[in-house]
Short mmCIF file of C-alpha atoms in Angstrom, two decimals:
data_model
loop_
_atom_site.label_atom_id
_atom_site.label_comp_id
_atom_site.label_asym_id
_atom_site.label_seq_id
_atom_site.Cartn_x
_atom_site.Cartn_y
_atom_site.Cartn_z
CA MET A 1 149.31 47.04 -106.46
CA ALA A 2 152.55 48.92 -105.79
CA GLY A 3 152.75 50.17 -102.23
CA PRO A 4 154.48 53.20 -100.76
CA LYS A 5 157.78 51.27 -100.61
CA GLY A 6 157.71 50.01 -104.20
CA LEU A 7 156.52 47.12 -106.33
CA ILE A 8 155.36 43.66 -105.33
CA ILE A 9 157.37 41.16 -107.37
CA ALA A 10 156.12 37.56 -107.24
CA ILE A 11 158.47 34.75 -108.28
CA ASP A 12 157.21 31.19 -108.76
CA GLY A 13 158.69 28.24 -110.61
CA VAL A 14 160.03 24.71 -110.49
CA ILE A 15 162.37 23.38 -107.83
CA GLY A 16 166.04 23.94 -108.66
CA ALA A 17 165.44 26.81 -111.06
CA GLY A 18 167.35 29.18 -108.78
CA LYS A 19 164.40 31.10 -107.31
CA SER A 20 165.90 31.80 -103.88
CA THR A 21 169.27 33.00 -105.18
CA ALA A 22 167.62 35.14 -107.84
CA ALA A 23 165.04 36.63 -105.48
CA ALA A 24 167.70 37.53 -102.92
CA GLY A 25 169.84 39.14 -105.62
CA VAL A 26 166.95 41.13 -107.07
CA ALA A 27 165.91 42.31 -103.62
CA GLU A 28 169.44 43.48 -102.90
CA ALA A 29 169.73 45.25 -106.27
CA LEU A 30 166.45 47.10 -105.75
CA SER A 31 166.82 47.61 -101.97
CA TYR A 32 163.63 45.58 -101.52
CA ARG A 33 162.73 43.00 -98.90
CA HIS A 34 163.25 39.36 -99.87
CA LEU A 35 160.29 37.25 -98.73
CA ASP A 36 161.25 33.58 -98.94
CA THR A 37 157.85 31.97 -98.34
CA GLY A 38 159.19 28.48 -98.94
CA SER A 39 161.33 28.85 -95.82
CA MET A 40 158.20 29.54 -93.81
CA TYR A 41 156.61 26.26 -94.92
CA ARG A 42 159.86 24.44 -94.25
CA ALA A 43 159.97 25.91 -90.74
CA VAL A 44 156.43 24.66 -90.07
CA ALA A 45 157.35 21.19 -91.39
CA LEU A 46 160.46 21.10 -89.20
CA ALA A 47 158.56 22.22 -86.09
CA ALA A 48 155.80 19.69 -86.74
CA THR A 49 158.14 16.75 -87.29
CA ARG A 50 160.10 17.67 -84.17
CA ALA A 51 156.83 17.56 -82.23
CA ALA A 52 155.79 14.29 -83.93
CA ILE A 53 152.75 16.01 -85.47
CA ALA A 54 151.70 14.44 -88.78
CA PRO A 55 150.09 16.47 -91.59
CA THR A 56 146.81 14.69 -90.79
CA ASP A 57 146.87 15.76 -87.12
CA THR A 58 144.67 18.79 -87.73
CA GLU A 59 144.04 20.06 -84.19
CA PRO A 60 147.66 19.68 -82.97
CA LEU A 61 148.76 21.49 -86.15
CA ARG A 62 146.35 24.34 -85.42
CA GLN A 63 147.75 24.66 -81.91
CA LEU A 64 151.31 24.61 -83.23
CA LEU A 65 150.56 27.35 -85.78
CA ARG A 66 149.01 29.59 -83.12
CA GLN A 67 152.18 29.59 -81.03
CA LEU A 68 154.81 29.28 -83.74
CA GLU A 69 157.25 32.17 -84.12
CA ILE A 70 158.88 32.22 -87.55
CA GLU A 71 161.28 34.94 -88.61
CA VAL A 72 162.69 35.19 -92.14
CA GLU A 73 165.47 37.74 -91.91
CA PRO A 74 167.48 39.63 -94.54
CA GLY A 75 170.39 37.52 -95.71
CA GLY A 76 168.40 34.28 -95.63
CA ARG A 77 168.54 33.50 -91.89
CA VAL A 78 165.43 31.68 -90.71
CA ALA A 79 164.62 31.53 -87.01
CA LEU A 80 162.12 29.26 -85.32
CA GLY A 81 161.28 30.52 -81.86
CA GLY A 82 164.60 32.38 -81.89
CA GLU A 83 166.61 29.31 -82.96
CA ASP A 84 168.56 29.56 -86.21
CA VAL A 85 167.25 26.70 -88.38
CA SER A 86 168.45 28.06 -91.74
CA SER A 87 170.38 24.89 -92.59
CA GLU A 88 168.12 22.34 -90.95
CA ILE A 89 165.01 23.39 -92.86
CA ARG A 90 166.80 22.62 -96.12
CA ASP A 91 168.00 19.14 -95.27
CA ILE A 92 166.78 16.14 -97.26
CA GLU A 93 164.28 14.96 -94.66
CA THR A 94 162.51 18.32 -94.42
CA SER A 95 162.59 18.76 -98.20
CA ARG A 96 160.80 15.46 -98.66
CA VAL A 97 157.95 16.18 -96.23
CA VAL A 98 157.39 19.92 -96.62
CA GLY A 99 154.86 19.46 -99.44
CA SER A 100 152.62 17.32 -97.23
CA TYR A 101 152.38 20.09 -94.64
CA ALA A 102 152.04 22.83 -97.26
CA ASP A 103 148.98 21.01 -98.65
CA VAL A 104 147.14 21.32 -95.33
CA SER A 105 144.61 24.14 -95.67
CA GLU A 106 145.13 25.37 -92.09
CA VAL A 107 148.86 25.70 -92.69
CA ARG A 108 148.43 27.52 -95.98
CA GLU A 109 145.80 29.91 -94.66
CA ALA A 110 147.90 30.83 -91.64
CA LEU A 111 151.06 31.45 -93.63
CA VAL A 112 149.35 33.24 -96.52
CA ARG A 113 147.91 35.73 -94.01
CA ARG A 114 151.40 36.36 -92.63
CA GLN A 115 152.91 36.70 -96.09
CA ARG A 116 150.30 39.21 -97.25
CA ARG A 117 150.90 41.34 -94.17
CA LEU A 118 154.64 41.35 -94.86
CA GLY A 119 154.09 42.42 -98.48
CA LEU A 120 151.35 44.95 -97.84
CA GLU A 121 153.45 48.08 -98.31
CA GLY A 122 155.29 46.86 -101.41
CA GLY A 123 159.00 46.93 -101.99
CA VAL A 124 159.10 43.15 -101.74
CA VAL A 125 160.41 40.24 -103.82
CA ALA A 126 158.27 37.28 -102.78
CA GLU A 127 159.23 33.81 -103.97
CA GLY A 128 157.60 30.43 -103.51
CA ARG A 129 154.70 28.31 -104.67
CA ASP A 130 151.62 30.18 -105.93
CA MET A 131 152.99 33.64 -105.24
CA ALA A 132 151.29 35.05 -108.34
CA THR A 133 148.07 33.07 -108.06
CA VAL A 134 147.15 32.92 -104.37
CA VAL A 135 149.33 35.17 -102.22
CA PHE A 136 149.79 38.18 -104.50
CA PRO A 137 147.45 37.72 -107.50
CA ALA A 138 147.65 41.45 -108.26
CA ALA A 139 151.45 41.65 -108.03
CA ASP A 140 153.06 44.29 -110.22
CA LEU A 141 155.46 41.78 -111.76
CA LYS A 142 154.90 38.01 -111.92
CA ILE A 143 157.79 35.75 -112.88
CA ARG A 144 157.88 31.99 -113.38
CA MET A 145 161.35 30.49 -113.39
CA VAL A 146 162.06 27.21 -115.19
CA ALA A 147 165.13 25.17 -116.14
CA ASN A 148 165.88 21.75 -117.60
CA LEU A 149 166.08 18.75 -115.27
CA ALA A 150 169.82 18.20 -115.73
CA GLN A 151 170.63 21.79 -114.74
CA ARG A 152 168.28 21.70 -111.76
CA ALA A 153 169.69 18.42 -110.46
CA ARG A 154 173.26 19.71 -110.68
CA ARG A 155 172.34 22.86 -108.78
CA ARG A 156 170.60 20.95 -106.02
CA LEU A 157 173.48 18.47 -105.76
CA GLU A 158 175.97 21.32 -105.34
CA GLU A 159 173.83 22.78 -102.56
CA PHE A 160 173.67 19.46 -100.70
CA LEU A 161 177.38 18.70 -101.13
CA ALA A 162 178.27 22.18 -99.86
CA LYS A 163 176.38 21.29 -96.66
CA GLY A 164 178.17 17.97 -96.33
CA VAL A 165 175.14 15.88 -97.31
CA ASP A 166 176.03 12.45 -98.69
CA ILE A 167 173.79 12.10 -101.76
CA THR A 168 174.18 11.17 -105.43
CA LEU A 169 173.08 12.97 -108.55
CA ASP A 170 170.62 10.15 -109.32
CA GLN A 171 169.00 10.52 -105.89
CA VAL A 172 168.65 14.26 -106.36
CA ARG A 173 167.16 13.76 -109.83
CA ARG A 174 164.62 11.25 -108.49
CA ASP A 175 163.59 13.60 -105.66
CA ILE A 176 163.09 16.45 -108.13
CA ARG A 177 160.90 14.28 -110.36
CA VAL A 178 158.74 13.35 -107.36
CA ARG A 179 158.40 17.01 -106.37
CA ASP A 180 157.57 17.99 -109.95
CA LEU A 181 154.78 15.41 -110.18
CA ALA A 182 153.35 16.52 -106.85
CA ASP A 183 153.46 20.20 -107.86
CA GLU A 184 151.73 19.50 -111.17
CA VAL A 185 148.57 18.22 -109.45
CA ARG A 186 148.44 20.87 -106.75
CA ASP A 187 145.71 23.47 -107.14
CA TYR A 188 145.14 25.96 -104.36
CA GLY A 189 142.28 27.70 -106.12
CA GLY A 190 143.97 30.84 -107.41
CA SER A 191 144.73 32.25 -110.82
CA ALA A 192 147.24 34.82 -111.98
CA ALA A 193 145.77 37.93 -113.56
CA GLY A 194 147.81 39.70 -116.19
CA VAL A 195 151.11 38.69 -117.77
CA VAL A 196 153.40 36.09 -116.21
CA GLU A 197 156.99 36.42 -117.46
CA GLU A 198 158.66 33.01 -117.92
CA VAL A 199 162.41 33.01 -117.47
CA ASP A 200 164.39 29.90 -118.44
CA THR A 201 167.53 29.80 -116.33
CA SER A 202 169.13 26.81 -118.09
CA GLY A 203 172.71 27.70 -118.98
CA LEU A 204 172.58 31.08 -117.23
CA SER A 205 174.76 32.10 -114.33
CA PRO A 206 173.07 33.33 -111.13
CA GLN A 207 174.12 36.90 -111.95
CA GLN A 208 172.71 36.68 -115.48
CA VAL A 209 169.37 35.57 -114.04
CA ILE A 210 169.40 38.39 -111.50
CA ASP A 211 170.21 40.94 -114.19
CA ARG A 212 167.33 39.67 -116.35
CA LEU A 213 164.85 39.91 -113.49
CA VAL A 214 166.07 43.35 -112.42
CA ASP A 215 165.62 44.52 -116.01
CA LEU A 216 162.01 43.26 -116.00
CA ALA A 217 161.42 45.05 -112.68
CA ARG A 218 162.86 48.30 -114.03
CA GLN A 219 160.51 48.06 -116.99
CA CYS A 220 157.63 47.89 -114.48
CA GLY A 221 158.78 51.03 -112.71
CA ALA A 222 161.01 49.73 -109.92
#
């Protein structure tokens, strides 16, 4: 499925495994585009909650999606209608509700169409839920990132504390368990063809993870 600009690399995995950091690093190393699809769902969730639109409000959600302008820029900046919401979309409140909006078929269909257009020419590292099964089932390289709960909780806690969020390790651990249970029962109807490389990031530094993924990409012809 490689396009004129290079491979399509799809990265999935559990929350806190380091997907975003790894994907950004791999994209930089290969001079590819980093497509953070999770940020797109977070932007929708933020816009909907700001407008007091619940996940069950189907028609208002449709109208919101038709007019919503989401930009995911190199370097991780996310803009919503021109407003930089890079930090706000990753706050605790948005993190807790994003799954409810992502489960809405209208939301998924609208964003999957956008994501496929962005990855059409290749040369992209796409990360997020169901990248290898629904969005890019014929991706040239499919990676699933995992890590133990203790490692994931510590990583998430460090992220929150760096943003000045007042939260404990136990709270972070509980939130991760809730997300894990929700993700386990989600099925968006896709399946990954071919080999999915599982990479356990427990005990690895961000650079070690990036190096491992870049090596896998090089083996695929990147």
